[in-house]
C-alpha positions in Angstrom: 67.2 43.4 114.9 67.8 43.5 118.7 70.9 45.3 120.1 72.7 42.2 121.3 72.2 40.4 118.0 73.3 43.6 116.1 76.4 43.8 118.2 77.3 40.2 117.5 76.8 40.7 113.8 78.9 43.8 113.9 81.7 42.0 115.7 81.6 39.2 113.1 81.9 41.7 110.3 84.7 43.6 111.9 86.5 40.3 112.5 86.1 39.2 108.9 87.3 42.6 107.7 90.3 42.4 109.9 91.1 39.1 108.3 91.8 40.7 104.9 95.0 42.6 105.8 96.4 39.8 107.9 95.8 37.0 105.4 99.6 36.5 105.1 99.7 35.3 108.7 97.8 31.9 108.6 97.4 31.7 112.4 95.9 35.1 112.8 93.7 34.6 109.7 92.5 31.3 111.2 91.7 33.0 114.5 89.8 35.8 112.8 87.7 33.3 110.8 86.9 31.1 113.8 86.1 34.1 115.9 83.9 35.6 113.2 82.1 32.3 112.8 81.5 32.0 116.6 80.1 35.6 116.7 77.7 34.7 113.8 76.6 31.5 115.5 76.0 33.2 118.8 73.9 35.9 117.1 71.7 33.3 115.5 71.4 31.2 118.7 70.4 34.4 120.5 67.7 35.1 117.9 66.3 31.6 118.1 66.1 31.6 121.9 64.5 35.0 122.0 61.9 34.0 119.4 61.1 30.9 121.5 60.9 32.9 124.7 58.6 35.5 123.1 56.4 32.8 121.7 56.1 31.1 125.1 55.3 34.4 126.9 52.7 35.3 124.4 51.0 31.9 124.3 51.0 31.0 128.0 50.3 33.4 130.8 52.1 31.2 133.4 53.8 27.9 133.9 50.6 26.5 135.4 48.7 27.4 132.2 51.3 25.4 130.2 51.0 22.5 132.6 47.2 22.5 132.2 47.6 22.6 128.3 49.8 19.5 128.0 48.7 15.8 128.3 50.3 15.1 131.7 49.5 11.4 132.0 51.0 10.7 128.6 54.1 12.7 129.3 54.5 11.1 132.8 54.0 7.6 131.3 56.6 8.3 128.6 59.1 9.7 131.2 58.6 6.7 133.4 58.8 4.1 130.7 61.4 5.5 128.3 63.1 8.3 130.2 63.3 12.0 130.5 64.8 12.6 127.1 62.0 10.7 125.3 59.4 12.8 127.2 61.2 16.0 126.3 61.1 14.9 122.6 57.4 14.1 122.8 56.8 17.6 124.3 59.0 19.3 121.7 57.0 17.6 118.9 53.8 19.0 120.4 55.2 22.5 121.1 58.3 23.0 118.9 58.8 26.6 119.9 58.7 25.8 123.7 62.1 26.8 125.2 64.0 23.7 126.3 64.5 25.0 129.9 60.8 25.3 130.3 60.2 21.9 128.8 62.7 20.3 131.1 61.2 22.0 134.1 57.8 20.7 133.1 59.0 17.2 132.7 60.8 17.2 136.1 57.7 18.6 137.8 55.4 15.8 136.6 
């Protein structure tokens, strides 16, 4: 587990543990539960983004290598006919682990 994800999980656990003694105060209890849930969500989003970034860096040496690997005419045609979002979806179906920022940059550069 990476340090940032570990810290977010620890913060979530501490928040949930703090909720036990203050369960008689509904507002504070609610705040603790919401904050703990946000920490857990942030930890898992961090994990997913890091996994995608590591996959991208290990699969493609550069942005130009990615560009050479995709079907540019088909993506350009989809972008021109149905819009950027449809082209992004098409690219995400081909490369589901591609980070969305990289995919958007590729679609804009076509």
